[in-house]
Amino acid sequence: MKTIDELLAEGVAGKRVFVRADLNVPLDGTTITDDGRIRAVLPTVAGLAAAGARVIVASHLGRPKGAPDPAFSLAPAAARLGELLGAEVAFATDTVGESARATVAALTDGQVAVIENLRFNAGETSKDDAERGAFADQLAELADVYVGDGFGAVHRKHASVFDLPARLPHAAGSLIATEVGVLKKLTEDVTRPYAVVLGGSKVSDKLGVIDHLLEKADRILIGGGMAYTFLKAQGHEVGSSLLQEDQIPAVLGYLKRAEEKGVEFVLPVDVVVSAQFPDLKTKAPSDPSTVATDAIPAGVMGLDNGPETNKLYASKLADAATVFWNGPMGVFEHPDYAEGTRAVAQALVDSEAFSVVGGGDSAAAVRILGFDENAFGHISTGGGASLEYLEGKTLPGLAALED
């Protein structure tokens, strides 16, 4: 896989360089609530611009239906990129149309442009190879060189991720090189003890990574909505908590395998519950109470780890040398249910482990809860991509960058 350092050494001055970034930032209207993914691609974009490239940044945002939708415009991300670069960033109001062609044609050496949301074109995400390829052909006309740096999208077989690199000389950007290097530390040469913390809503989203990590981890800590399927599998009642009953056989199988392999499975011993899901918009006070996991009453749902669980999890992370964390422990967006997620983040900060926060909601949580990003070994920009890499899957966007 060619690196951006090699590309820069060859010279990019005057060349149109297409950077497939991941600017899929959370928005409140047109206000960006977490710009971490934009900041993550800055080294690549700034490095290319400084070397005299004419930089074309492209990304998806959200899930529009293959047609323009103002709610998913990349205009706010383009404006923020310009602020962070300290330079004007041009913005094309389409992907491969008149605006994109004119915007790219107007670039001079060292200038940067962002084109509109790639998913406004149905060809970007099409499962039809010909339709996807036709869109990639149009994108290729805009550029001379391709740089893949959107790690959060490399598990997608999309036109700008998979098909476009085959049409242009290509290299991996700084972010992808960093992300892959970190993930190799979690899969190939792990420093032990190795602890994995998995949360989030659905156990089905994590089955593949649990299956793979049972061969590598020393202990696995479970939290979030997915914990209630594990608790139900152990015979506990879970009230109206999130539950995937169809996954109970798989969960029982993992618990048995873990016992056979000597992998420690750690589940909550108490949880914070409420009769109603909290209002995440107003953050109005709710009615939380704490109960033991073997005494969850009917009519309430578990929304966070309880204080005894927080102490337990901190103790299980204290001596770890390597930690991978993906998924919050509760509904961290509401202050009544943020302590479980905060406790895990604090335990990683307090430990001497090489800690990897695996993207998505976990990455957002550490920022929202006020933690210093530099206190962690690495904060990934790609939750789904990280998980699929740890499952041992071939990621289309990485495979496309191989020579």
mmCIF file of C-alpha atoms in Angstrom:
data_model
loop_
_atom_site.group_PDB
_atom_site.id
_atom_site.type_symbol
_atom_site.label_atom_id
_atom_site.label_comp_id
_atom_site.label_asym_id
_atom_site.label_seq_id
_atom_site.Cartn_x
_atom_site.Cartn_y
_atom_site.Cartn_z
ATOM 1 C CA MET A 1 0.000 0.000 0.000
ATOM 2 C CA LYS A 2 1.541 3.262 -1.138
ATOM 3 C CA THR A 3 1.703 5.923 1.564
ATOM 4 C CA ILE A 4 1.048 9.612 1.254
ATOM 5 C CA ASP A 5 4.676 10.248 2.203
ATOM 6 C CA GLU A 6 5.740 8.333 -0.901
ATOM 7 C CA LEU A 7 3.224 10.259 -2.985
ATOM 8 C CA LEU A 8 4.496 13.601 -1.672
ATOM 9 C CA ALA A 9 8.079 12.547 -2.359
ATOM 10 C CA GLU A 10 7.146 11.946 -6.002
ATOM 11 C CA GLY A 11 5.663 15.439 -6.190
ATOM 12 C CA VAL A 12 2.045 16.576 -6.407
ATOM 13 C CA ALA A 13 2.418 20.234 -7.317
ATOM 14 C CA GLY A 14 -0.180 21.206 -9.884
ATOM 15 C CA LYS A 15 -1.909 17.824 -9.711
ATOM 16 C CA ARG A 16 -5.588 17.429 -8.905
ATOM 17 C CA VAL A 17 -5.683 15.114 -5.893
ATOM 18 C CA PHE A 18 -9.009 13.547 -4.931
ATOM 19 C CA VAL A 19 -9.108 12.899 -1.163
ATOM 20 C CA ARG A 20 -11.838 10.514 -0.076
ATOM 21 C CA ALA A 21 -12.327 11.745 3.485
ATOM 22 C CA ASP A 22 -14.892 10.959 6.153
ATOM 23 C CA LEU A 23 -16.665 14.204 6.994
ATOM 24 C CA ASN A 24 -19.739 12.367 8.273
ATOM 25 C CA VAL A 25 -20.109 14.602 11.307
ATOM 26 C CA PRO A 26 -23.138 14.858 13.605
ATOM 27 C CA LEU A 27 -25.275 17.924 12.936
ATOM 28 C CA ASP A 28 -27.867 19.845 14.911
ATOM 29 C CA GLY A 29 -29.475 21.586 11.975
ATOM 30 C CA THR A 30 -26.431 23.153 10.337
ATOM 31 C CA THR A 31 -24.331 23.191 13.518
ATOM 32 C CA ILE A 32 -21.598 20.563 13.823
ATOM 33 C CA THR A 33 -21.716 19.014 17.302
ATOM 34 C CA ASP A 34 -18.475 17.010 16.991
ATOM 35 C CA ASP A 35 -15.811 17.936 14.423
ATOM 36 C CA GLY A 36 -13.437 15.084 15.288
ATOM 37 C CA ARG A 37 -13.619 13.477 11.862
ATOM 38 C CA ILE A 38 -12.828 16.758 10.127
ATOM 39 C CA ARG A 39 -9.813 17.332 12.342
ATOM 40 C CA ALA A 40 -8.657 13.765 11.691
ATOM 41 C CA VAL A 41 -8.184 14.371 7.965
ATOM 42 C CA LEU A 42 -6.386 17.714 8.406
ATOM 43 C CA PRO A 43 -2.823 16.310 8.200
ATOM 44 C CA THR A 44 -3.526 14.767 4.797
ATOM 45 C CA VAL A 45 -5.347 17.759 3.333
ATOM 46 C CA ALA A 46 -2.921 20.319 4.738
ATOM 47 C CA GLY A 47 0.099 18.290 3.635
ATOM 48 C CA LEU A 48 -1.146 18.003 0.071
ATOM 49 C CA ALA A 49 -2.049 21.692 -0.110
ATOM 50 C CA ALA A 50 1.342 22.704 1.255
ATOM 51 C CA ALA A 51 2.974 20.589 -1.463
ATOM 52 C CA GLY A 52 1.085 22.492 -4.148
ATOM 53 C CA ALA A 53 -1.649 19.985 -4.945
ATOM 54 C CA ARG A 54 -5.101 21.084 -6.039
ATOM 55 C CA VAL A 55 -7.064 19.214 -3.395
ATOM 56 C CA ILE A 56 -10.595 17.907 -3.976
ATOM 57 C CA VAL A 57 -12.139 16.607 -0.754
ATOM 58 C CA ALA A 58 -15.119 14.280 -1.030
ATOM 59 C CA SER A 59 -17.243 12.493 1.548
ATOM 60 C CA HIS A 60 -20.655 11.182 2.434
ATOM 61 C CA LEU A 61 -22.834 12.530 5.238
ATOM 62 C CA GLY A 62 -25.790 10.627 6.636
ATOM 63 C CA ARG A 63 -28.011 8.451 4.497
ATOM 64 C CA PRO A 64 -29.777 10.470 1.831
ATOM 65 C CA LYS A 65 -31.731 8.426 -0.677
ATOM 66 C CA GLY A 66 -29.423 8.867 -3.669
ATOM 67 C CA ALA A 67 -30.682 12.373 -4.383
ATOM 68 C CA PRO A 68 -29.921 15.881 -3.074
ATOM 69 C CA ASP A 69 -31.284 16.599 0.392
ATOM 70 C CA PRO A 70 -30.397 19.917 2.099
ATOM 71 C CA ALA A 71 -30.475 18.237 5.515
ATOM 72 C CA PHE A 72 -27.381 16.236 4.523
ATOM 73 C CA SER A 73 -25.372 18.946 2.767
ATOM 74 C CA LEU A 74 -21.622 19.002 3.358
ATOM 75 C CA ALA A 75 -21.607 22.808 3.348
ATOM 76 C CA PRO A 76 -21.162 23.062 7.153
ATOM 77 C CA ALA A 77 -18.295 20.558 7.021
ATOM 78 C CA ALA A 78 -16.624 22.492 4.210
ATOM 79 C CA ALA A 79 -16.876 25.705 6.196
ATOM 80 C CA ARG A 80 -15.386 24.040 9.285
ATOM 81 C CA LEU A 81 -12.567 22.530 7.241
ATOM 82 C CA GLY A 82 -11.703 26.012 6.010
ATOM 83 C CA GLU A 83 -11.654 27.342 9.584
ATOM 84 C CA LEU A 84 -9.322 24.576 10.709
ATOM 85 C CA LEU A 85 -7.033 25.004 7.711
ATOM 86 C CA GLY A 86 -7.012 28.763 8.102
ATOM 87 C CA ALA A 87 -7.716 29.123 4.399
ATOM 88 C CA GLU A 88 -10.728 29.536 2.154
ATOM 89 C CA VAL A 89 -12.218 26.231 0.994
ATOM 90 C CA ALA A 90 -14.310 26.291 -2.157
ATOM 91 C CA PHE A 91 -17.581 24.345 -2.149
ATOM 92 C CA ALA A 92 -19.245 22.663 -5.117
ATOM 93 C CA THR A 93 -23.016 22.301 -4.841
ATOM 94 C CA ASP A 94 -23.058 18.984 -6.699
ATOM 95 C CA THR A 95 -20.843 15.905 -6.988
ATOM 96 C CA VAL A 96 -19.937 15.526 -10.675
ATOM 97 C CA GLY A 97 -22.071 18.183 -12.312
ATOM 98 C CA GLU A 98 -21.459 21.680 -13.572
ATOM 99 C CA SER A 99 -20.631 23.141 -10.156
ATOM 100 C CA ALA A 100 -18.097 20.402 -9.330
ATOM 101 C CA ARG A 101 -16.372 20.692 -12.699
ATOM 102 C CA ALA A 102 -16.201 24.500 -12.506
ATOM 103 C CA THR A 103 -15.014 24.492 -8.891
ATOM 104 C CA VAL A 104 -12.221 22.034 -9.616
ATOM 105 C CA ALA A 105 -11.214 23.864 -12.795
ATOM 106 C CA ALA A 106 -10.876 27.101 -10.813
ATOM 107 C CA LEU A 107 -8.474 25.632 -8.256
ATOM 108 C CA THR A 108 -4.896 26.861 -8.246
ATOM 109 C CA ASP A 109 -1.902 25.124 -6.697
ATOM 110 C CA GLY A 110 -2.348 24.685 -2.941
ATOM 111 C CA GLN A 111 -6.078 25.385 -2.933
ATOM 112 C CA VAL A 112 -8.747 23.083 -1.468
ATOM 113 C CA ALA A 113 -12.324 22.395 -2.517
ATOM 114 C CA VAL A 114 -15.080 20.195 -1.110
ATOM 115 C CA ILE A 115 -17.672 18.660 -3.404
ATOM 116 C CA GLU A 116 -21.211 17.959 -2.254
ATOM 117 C CA ASN A 117 -22.323 14.781 -0.485
ATOM 118 C CA LEU A 118 -21.365 11.770 -2.596
ATOM 119 C CA ARG A 119 -24.519 9.938 -1.569
ATOM 120 C CA PHE A 120 -26.612 12.536 -3.388
ATOM 121 C CA ASN A 121 -25.769 10.360 -6.408
ATOM 122 C CA ALA A 122 -27.330 6.874 -6.403
ATOM 123 C CA GLY A 123 -24.224 5.459 -8.080
ATOM 124 C CA GLU A 124 -22.158 5.954 -4.919
ATOM 125 C CA THR A 125 -23.872 3.211 -2.918
ATOM 126 C CA SER A 126 -25.349 1.097 -5.725
ATOM 127 C CA LYS A 127 -24.981 -2.670 -5.501
ATOM 128 C CA ASP A 128 -24.883 -2.754 -9.293
ATOM 129 C CA ASP A 129 -21.243 -2.797 -10.415
ATOM 130 C CA ALA A 130 -21.986 -0.986 -13.669
ATOM 131 C CA GLU A 131 -23.910 1.857 -12.034
ATOM 132 C CA ARG A 132 -21.272 2.248 -9.362
ATOM 133 C CA GLY A 133 -18.520 2.126 -11.968
ATOM 134 C CA ALA A 134 -20.188 4.776 -14.104
ATOM 135 C CA PHE A 135 -20.229 7.162 -11.149
ATOM 136 C CA ALA A 136 -16.596 6.339 -10.402
ATOM 137 C CA ASP A 137 -15.748 7.178 -14.024
ATOM 138 C CA GLN A 138 -17.303 10.623 -13.572
ATOM 139 C CA LEU A 139 -15.424 11.207 -10.325
ATOM 140 C CA ALA A 140 -12.163 10.128 -11.983
ATOM 141 C CA GLU A 141 -12.537 12.887 -14.567
ATOM 142 C CA LEU A 142 -12.135 15.431 -11.764
ATOM 143 C CA ALA A 143 -8.710 14.245 -10.631
ATOM 144 C CA ASP A 144 -5.249 12.966 -11.485
ATOM 145 C CA VAL A 145 -4.496 11.112 -8.234
ATOM 146 C CA TYR A 146 -6.585 9.416 -5.526
ATOM 147 C CA VAL A 147 -5.849 9.458 -1.798
ATOM 148 C CA GLY A 148 -7.975 7.257 0.446
ATOM 149 C CA ASP A 149 -8.292 8.738 3.920
ATOM 150 C CA GLY A 150 -11.904 8.073 4.924
ATOM 151 C CA PHE A 151 -11.326 5.233 7.361
ATOM 152 C CA GLY A 152 -14.913 5.350 8.569
ATOM 153 C CA ALA A 153 -16.064 4.230 5.106
ATOM 154 C CA VAL A 154 -13.443 1.624 4.121
ATOM 155 C CA HIS A 155 -15.774 -1.253 5.012
ATOM 156 C CA ARG A 156 -18.199 -0.073 2.312
ATOM 157 C CA LYS A 157 -18.026 -1.229 -1.303
ATOM 158 C CA HIS A 158 -18.942 2.205 -2.595
ATOM 159 C CA ALA A 159 -17.887 3.973 -5.778
ATOM 160 C CA SER A 160 -15.604 6.547 -4.159
ATOM 161 C CA VAL A 161 -14.107 3.983 -1.784
ATOM 162 C CA PHE A 162 -13.707 0.849 -3.876
ATOM 163 C CA ASP A 163 -14.111 1.611 -7.596
ATOM 164 C CA LEU A 164 -12.406 4.996 -7.930
ATOM 165 C CA PRO A 165 -8.933 3.900 -6.721
ATOM 166 C CA ALA A 166 -8.814 1.396 -9.589
ATOM 167 C CA ARG A 167 -9.148 4.263 -12.051
ATOM 168 C CA LEU A 168 -6.399 6.548 -10.718
ATOM 169 C CA PRO A 169 -2.909 6.302 -9.229
ATOM 170 C CA HIS A 170 -3.621 5.920 -5.529
ATOM 171 C CA ALA A 171 -2.174 6.105 -2.040
ATOM 172 C CA ALA A 172 -3.319 5.816 1.558
ATOM 173 C CA GLY A 173 -3.626 9.022 3.553
ATOM 174 C CA SER A 174 -2.157 9.682 6.977
ATOM 175 C CA LEU A 175 -5.340 8.795 8.857
ATOM 176 C CA ILE A 176 -5.784 5.393 7.240
ATOM 177 C CA ALA A 177 -2.118 4.558 7.827
ATOM 178 C CA THR A 178 -2.508 5.455 11.510
ATOM 179 C CA GLU A 179 -5.782 3.557 11.923
ATOM 180 C CA VAL A 180 -4.422 0.378 10.342
ATOM 181 C CA GLY A 181 -1.254 0.563 12.421
ATOM 182 C CA VAL A 182 -3.301 0.823 15.612
ATOM 183 C CA LEU A 183 -5.594 -2.053 14.670
ATOM 184 C CA LYS A 184 -2.617 -4.274 13.989
ATOM 185 C CA LYS A 185 -1.596 -3.702 17.612
ATOM 186 C CA LEU A 186 -4.987 -5.146 18.593
ATOM 187 C CA THR A 187 -4.760 -8.199 16.362
ATOM 188 C CA GLU A 188 -1.191 -9.223 15.544
ATOM 189 C CA ASP A 189 1.145 -8.441 18.417
ATOM 190 C CA VAL A 190 -0.995 -7.716 21.465
ATOM 191 C CA THR A 191 0.510 -6.676 24.783
ATOM 192 C CA ARG A 192 -1.340 -8.468 27.598
ATOM 193 C CA PRO A 193 -3.514 -8.416 29.601
ATOM 194 C CA TYR A 194 -5.866 -7.500 26.752
ATOM 195 C CA ALA A 195 -9.313 -6.219 27.775
ATOM 196 C CA VAL A 196 -12.195 -5.460 25.425
ATOM 197 C CA VAL A 197 -15.160 -3.284 26.404
ATOM 198 C CA LEU A 198 -18.247 -3.611 24.199
ATOM 199 C CA GLY A 199 -21.419 -1.579 24.522
ATOM 200 C CA GLY A 200 -24.049 -0.036 22.325
ATOM 201 C CA SER A 201 -27.603 -1.036 21.711
ATOM 202 C CA LYS A 202 -27.680 -4.346 19.859
ATOM 203 C CA VAL A 203 -25.746 -7.527 20.577
ATOM 204 C CA SER A 204 -26.305 -8.579 16.957
ATOM 205 C CA ASP A 205 -24.047 -5.703 15.840
ATOM 206 C CA LYS A 206 -21.163 -7.155 17.850
ATOM 207 C CA LEU A 207 -21.509 -10.920 17.327
ATOM 208 C CA GLY A 208 -18.742 -11.126 14.751
ATOM 209 C CA VAL A 209 -16.237 -9.199 16.825
ATOM 210 C CA ILE A 210 -17.074 -11.183 19.975
ATOM 211 C CA ASP A 211 -16.556 -14.404 18.043
ATOM 212 C CA HIS A 212 -13.149 -13.243 16.788
ATOM 213 C CA LEU A 213 -11.962 -11.667 20.033
ATOM 214 C CA LEU A 214 -12.716 -14.790 22.031
ATOM 215 C CA GLU A 215 -9.540 -16.090 20.379
ATOM 216 C CA LYS A 216 -7.483 -13.032 21.364
ATOM 217 C CA ALA A 217 -8.788 -11.202 24.448
ATOM 218 C CA ASP A 218 -8.157 -12.030 28.098
ATOM 219 C CA ARG A 219 -11.380 -10.450 29.316
ATOM 220 C CA ILE A 220 -14.482 -8.976 27.705
ATOM 221 C CA LEU A 221 -16.671 -6.424 29.505
ATOM 222 C CA ILE A 222 -20.229 -5.977 28.255
ATOM 223 C CA GLY A 223 -22.459 -2.937 28.776
ATOM 224 C CA GLY A 224 -25.075 -0.824 27.050
ATOM 225 C CA GLY A 225 -28.312 -2.148 25.642
ATOM 226 C CA MET A 226 -26.625 -5.337 24.465
ATOM 227 C CA ALA A 227 -25.952 -6.368 28.072
ATOM 228 C CA TYR A 228 -29.604 -7.244 28.669
ATOM 229 C CA THR A 229 -29.548 -10.074 26.153
ATOM 230 C CA PHE A 230 -26.589 -11.531 28.072
ATOM 231 C CA LEU A 231 -28.394 -11.064 31.396
ATOM 232 C CA LYS A 232 -31.525 -12.721 30.001
ATOM 233 C CA ALA A 233 -29.397 -15.614 28.746
ATOM 234 C CA GLN A 234 -28.176 -16.061 32.324
ATOM 235 C CA GLY A 235 -31.761 -16.346 33.519
ATOM 236 C CA HIS A 236 -32.349 -12.815 34.791
ATOM 237 C CA GLU A 237 -35.508 -10.837 34.109
ATOM 238 C CA VAL A 238 -34.772 -7.565 32.314
ATOM 239 C CA GLY A 239 -38.090 -5.715 32.461
ATOM 240 C CA SER A 240 -38.692 -3.605 29.350
ATOM 241 C CA SER A 241 -34.974 -3.266 28.605
ATOM 242 C CA LEU A 242 -33.697 -3.642 25.064
ATOM 243 C CA LEU A 243 -33.645 -7.365 24.345
ATOM 244 C CA GLN A 244 -32.828 -9.494 21.306
ATOM 245 C CA GLU A 245 -34.294 -12.835 22.300
ATOM 246 C CA ASP A 246 -33.333 -14.411 18.974
ATOM 247 C CA GLN A 247 -29.665 -13.853 19.897
ATOM 248 C CA ILE A 248 -29.826 -15.712 23.220
ATOM 249 C CA PRO A 249 -28.589 -19.034 21.747
ATOM 250 C CA ALA A 250 -25.558 -17.275 20.233
ATOM 251 C CA VAL A 251 -24.872 -15.475 23.506
ATOM 252 C CA LEU A 252 -25.040 -18.733 25.466
ATOM 253 C CA GLY A 253 -22.589 -20.238 23.014
ATOM 254 C CA TYR A 254 -20.135 -17.377 23.523
ATOM 255 C CA LEU A 255 -20.392 -17.591 27.294
ATOM 256 C CA LYS A 256 -19.642 -21.314 27.118
ATOM 257 C CA ARG A 257 -16.684 -20.806 24.762
ATOM 258 C CA ALA A 258 -15.309 -18.067 26.980
ATOM 259 C CA GLU A 259 -15.407 -20.367 29.985
ATOM 260 C CA GLU A 260 -13.681 -23.145 28.047
ATOM 261 C CA LYS A 261 -10.954 -20.787 26.796
ATOM 262 C CA GLY A 262 -10.419 -19.033 30.105
ATOM 263 C CA VAL A 263 -11.622 -15.691 28.749
ATOM 264 C CA GLU A 264 -13.274 -13.697 31.521
ATOM 265 C CA PHE A 265 -16.731 -12.372 30.616
ATOM 266 C CA VAL A 266 -17.776 -9.461 32.841
ATOM 267 C CA LEU A 267 -21.438 -8.372 32.957
ATOM 268 C CA PRO A 268 -23.151 -5.614 34.951
ATOM 269 C CA VAL A 269 -24.035 -6.391 38.572
ATOM 270 C CA ASP A 270 -26.328 -3.366 38.922
ATOM 271 C CA VAL A 271 -27.998 -1.011 36.458
ATOM 272 C CA VAL A 272 -29.737 2.355 36.404
ATOM 273 C CA VAL A 273 -33.347 1.953 35.300
ATOM 274 C CA SER A 274 -36.357 4.105 34.485
ATOM 275 C CA ALA A 275 -39.944 3.521 33.462
ATOM 276 C CA GLN A 276 -39.524 5.832 30.469
ATOM 277 C CA PHE A 277 -36.812 6.587 27.959
ATOM 278 C CA PRO A 278 -35.383 10.054 28.727
ATOM 279 C CA ASP A 279 -35.917 13.132 26.583
ATOM 280 C CA LEU A 280 -32.551 13.585 24.858
ATOM 281 C CA LYS A 281 -33.472 16.919 23.291
ATOM 282 C CA THR A 282 -34.475 18.848 26.421
ATOM 283 C CA LYS A 283 -32.343 16.765 28.830
ATOM 284 C CA ALA A 284 -35.216 17.137 31.299
ATOM 285 C CA PRO A 285 -34.666 15.279 34.606
ATOM 286 C CA SER A 286 -36.032 11.743 34.553
ATOM 287 C CA ASP A 287 -36.739 9.245 37.326
ATOM 288 C CA PRO A 288 -33.676 6.982 37.531
ATOM 289 C CA SER A 289 -33.192 4.340 40.198
ATOM 290 C CA THR A 290 -30.517 1.703 40.681
ATOM 291 C CA VAL A 291 -31.273 -2.005 41.021
ATOM 292 C CA ALA A 292 -29.235 -5.197 41.061
ATOM 293 C CA THR A 293 -29.222 -7.064 37.759
ATOM 294 C CA ASP A 294 -30.933 -10.047 39.405
ATOM 295 C CA ALA A 295 -33.773 -7.814 40.619
ATOM 296 C CA ILE A 296 -34.888 -5.727 37.618
ATOM 297 C CA PRO A 297 -38.632 -5.167 38.069
ATOM 298 C CA ALA A 298 -41.218 -5.370 35.310
ATOM 299 C CA GLY A 299 -42.051 -2.157 33.520
ATOM 300 C CA VAL A 300 -38.610 -0.510 33.728
ATOM 301 C CA MET A 301 -35.742 -0.420 31.265
ATOM 302 C CA GLY A 302 -32.029 -0.488 31.949
ATOM 303 C CA LEU A 303 -30.355 2.675 30.672
ATOM 304 C CA ASP A 304 -26.880 2.656 32.231
ATOM 305 C CA ASN A 305 -24.446 0.684 34.340
ATOM 306 C CA GLY A 306 -24.873 1.159 38.077
ATOM 307 C CA PRO A 307 -22.227 2.375 40.566
ATOM 308 C CA GLU A 308 -21.136 -1.120 41.657
ATOM 309 C CA THR A 309 -20.687 -2.118 38.030
ATOM 310 C CA ASN A 310 -18.663 1.029 37.430
ATOM 311 C CA LYS A 311 -16.314 0.066 40.271
ATOM 312 C CA LEU A 312 -16.107 -3.511 38.999
ATOM 313 C CA TYR A 313 -15.281 -2.452 35.446
ATOM 314 C CA ALA A 314 -12.652 0.030 36.638
ATOM 315 C CA SER A 315 -10.980 -2.785 38.587
ATOM 316 C CA LYS A 316 -11.004 -5.057 35.534
ATOM 317 C CA LEU A 317 -9.323 -2.364 33.429
ATOM 318 C CA ALA A 318 -6.777 -1.185 35.994
ATOM 319 C CA ASP A 319 -4.134 -3.809 35.201
ATOM 320 C CA ALA A 320 -4.774 -4.080 31.443
ATOM 321 C CA ALA A 321 -1.914 -3.405 29.058
ATOM 322 C CA THR A 322 -4.158 -3.116 25.994
ATOM 323 C CA VAL A 323 -7.817 -2.039 25.866
ATOM 324 C CA PHE A 324 -10.227 -1.766 22.946
ATOM 325 C CA TRP A 325 -13.527 -0.013 23.692
ATOM 326 C CA ASN A 326 -16.460 0.215 21.301
ATOM 327 C CA GLY A 327 -19.911 1.339 22.354
ATOM 328 C CA PRO A 328 -21.238 3.408 25.272
ATOM 329 C CA MET A 329 -22.399 1.828 28.518
ATOM 330 C CA GLY A 330 -25.699 3.676 28.554
ATOM 331 C CA VAL A 331 -27.688 6.593 27.179
ATOM 332 C CA PHE A 332 -24.735 8.921 27.744
ATOM 333 C CA GLU A 333 -26.438 11.798 25.913
ATOM 334 C CA HIS A 334 -28.600 12.326 29.027
ATOM 335 C CA PRO A 335 -26.864 13.306 32.282
ATOM 336 C CA ASP A 336 -28.894 10.821 34.333
ATOM 337 C CA TYR A 337 -27.426 7.917 32.341
ATOM 338 C CA ALA A 338 -23.884 9.030 31.497
ATOM 339 C CA GLU A 339 -21.954 7.748 34.504
ATOM 340 C CA GLY A 340 -21.313 4.245 33.167
ATOM 341 C CA THR A 341 -19.728 5.575 29.997
ATOM 342 C CA ARG A 342 -17.851 8.230 31.974
ATOM 343 C CA ALA A 343 -16.519 5.553 34.354
ATOM 344 C CA VAL A 344 -15.100 3.447 31.518
ATOM 345 C CA ALA A 345 -13.463 6.492 29.921
ATOM 346 C CA GLN A 346 -11.985 7.520 33.277
ATOM 347 C CA ALA A 347 -10.698 3.997 33.897
ATOM 348 C CA LEU A 348 -8.844 4.106 30.586
ATOM 349 C CA VAL A 349 -7.391 7.510 31.408
ATOM 350 C CA ASP A 350 -6.259 6.262 34.824
ATOM 351 C CA SER A 351 -4.724 3.048 33.489
ATOM 352 C CA GLU A 352 -1.348 2.683 31.841
ATOM 353 C CA ALA A 353 -2.860 0.654 29.010
ATOM 354 C CA PHE A 354 -2.575 1.346 25.313
ATOM 355 C CA SER A 355 -6.229 2.324 24.934
ATOM 356 C CA VAL A 356 -8.158 2.444 21.669
ATOM 357 C CA VAL A 357 -11.588 4.083 21.574
ATOM 358 C CA GLY A 358 -13.282 2.420 18.643
ATOM 359 C CA GLY A 359 -15.070 5.214 16.876
ATOM 360 C CA GLY A 360 -18.756 6.048 16.538
ATOM 361 C CA ASP A 361 -20.676 6.820 19.702
ATOM 362 C CA SER A 362 -17.700 5.986 21.926
ATOM 363 C CA ALA A 363 -15.541 8.631 20.268
ATOM 364 C CA ALA A 364 -18.370 11.164 20.496
ATOM 365 C CA ALA A 365 -18.932 10.280 24.140
ATOM 366 C CA VAL A 366 -15.393 10.989 25.306
ATOM 367 C CA ARG A 367 -15.544 14.425 23.700
ATOM 368 C CA ILE A 368 -19.064 15.234 24.905
ATOM 369 C CA LEU A 369 -18.154 14.155 28.434
ATOM 370 C CA GLY A 370 -15.158 16.485 28.413
ATOM 371 C CA PHE A 371 -12.191 14.101 28.268
ATOM 372 C CA ASP A 372 -8.888 15.120 26.736
ATOM 373 C CA GLU A 373 -8.442 13.083 23.564
ATOM 374 C CA ASN A 374 -4.701 12.935 24.184
ATOM 375 C CA ALA A 375 -5.339 10.921 27.341
ATOM 376 C CA PHE A 376 -6.198 7.897 25.180
ATOM 377 C CA GLY A 377 -3.837 5.902 23.012
ATOM 378 C CA HIS A 378 -6.005 6.384 19.938
ATOM 379 C CA ILE A 379 -9.535 7.509 19.132
ATOM 380 C CA SER A 380 -10.703 5.871 15.927
ATOM 381 C CA THR A 381 -12.835 7.647 13.344
ATOM 382 C CA GLY A 382 -14.537 4.453 12.202
ATOM 383 C CA GLY A 383 -16.619 2.315 14.540
ATOM 384 C CA GLY A 384 -18.006 -0.074 11.939
ATOM 385 C CA ALA A 385 -14.708 -0.266 10.065
ATOM 386 C CA SER A 386 -12.799 -0.973 13.281
ATOM 387 C CA LEU A 387 -15.176 -3.767 14.229
ATOM 388 C CA GLU A 388 -15.013 -5.426 10.815
ATOM 389 C CA TYR A 389 -11.214 -5.244 10.835
ATOM 390 C CA LEU A 390 -11.179 -6.910 14.254
ATOM 391 C CA GLU A 391 -13.536 -9.571 12.900
ATOM 392 C CA GLY A 392 -10.850 -10.438 10.366
ATOM 393 C CA LYS A 393 -12.885 -9.280 7.371
ATOM 394 C CA THR A 394 -11.379 -7.886 4.172
ATOM 395 C CA LEU A 395 -12.319 -4.202 3.970
ATOM 396 C CA PRO A 396 -13.032 -3.117 0.369
ATOM 397 C CA GLY A 397 -11.544 0.351 0.799
ATOM 398 C CA LEU A 398 -8.261 -1.012 2.127
ATOM 399 C CA ALA A 399 -8.070 -3.753 -0.480
ATOM 400 C CA ALA A 400 -8.550 -1.121 -3.204
ATOM 401 C CA LEU A 401 -5.492 0.789 -1.977
ATOM 402 C CA GLU A 402 -3.201 -2.225 -2.246
ATOM 403 C CA ASP A 403 -0.939 -2.143 -5.299
#
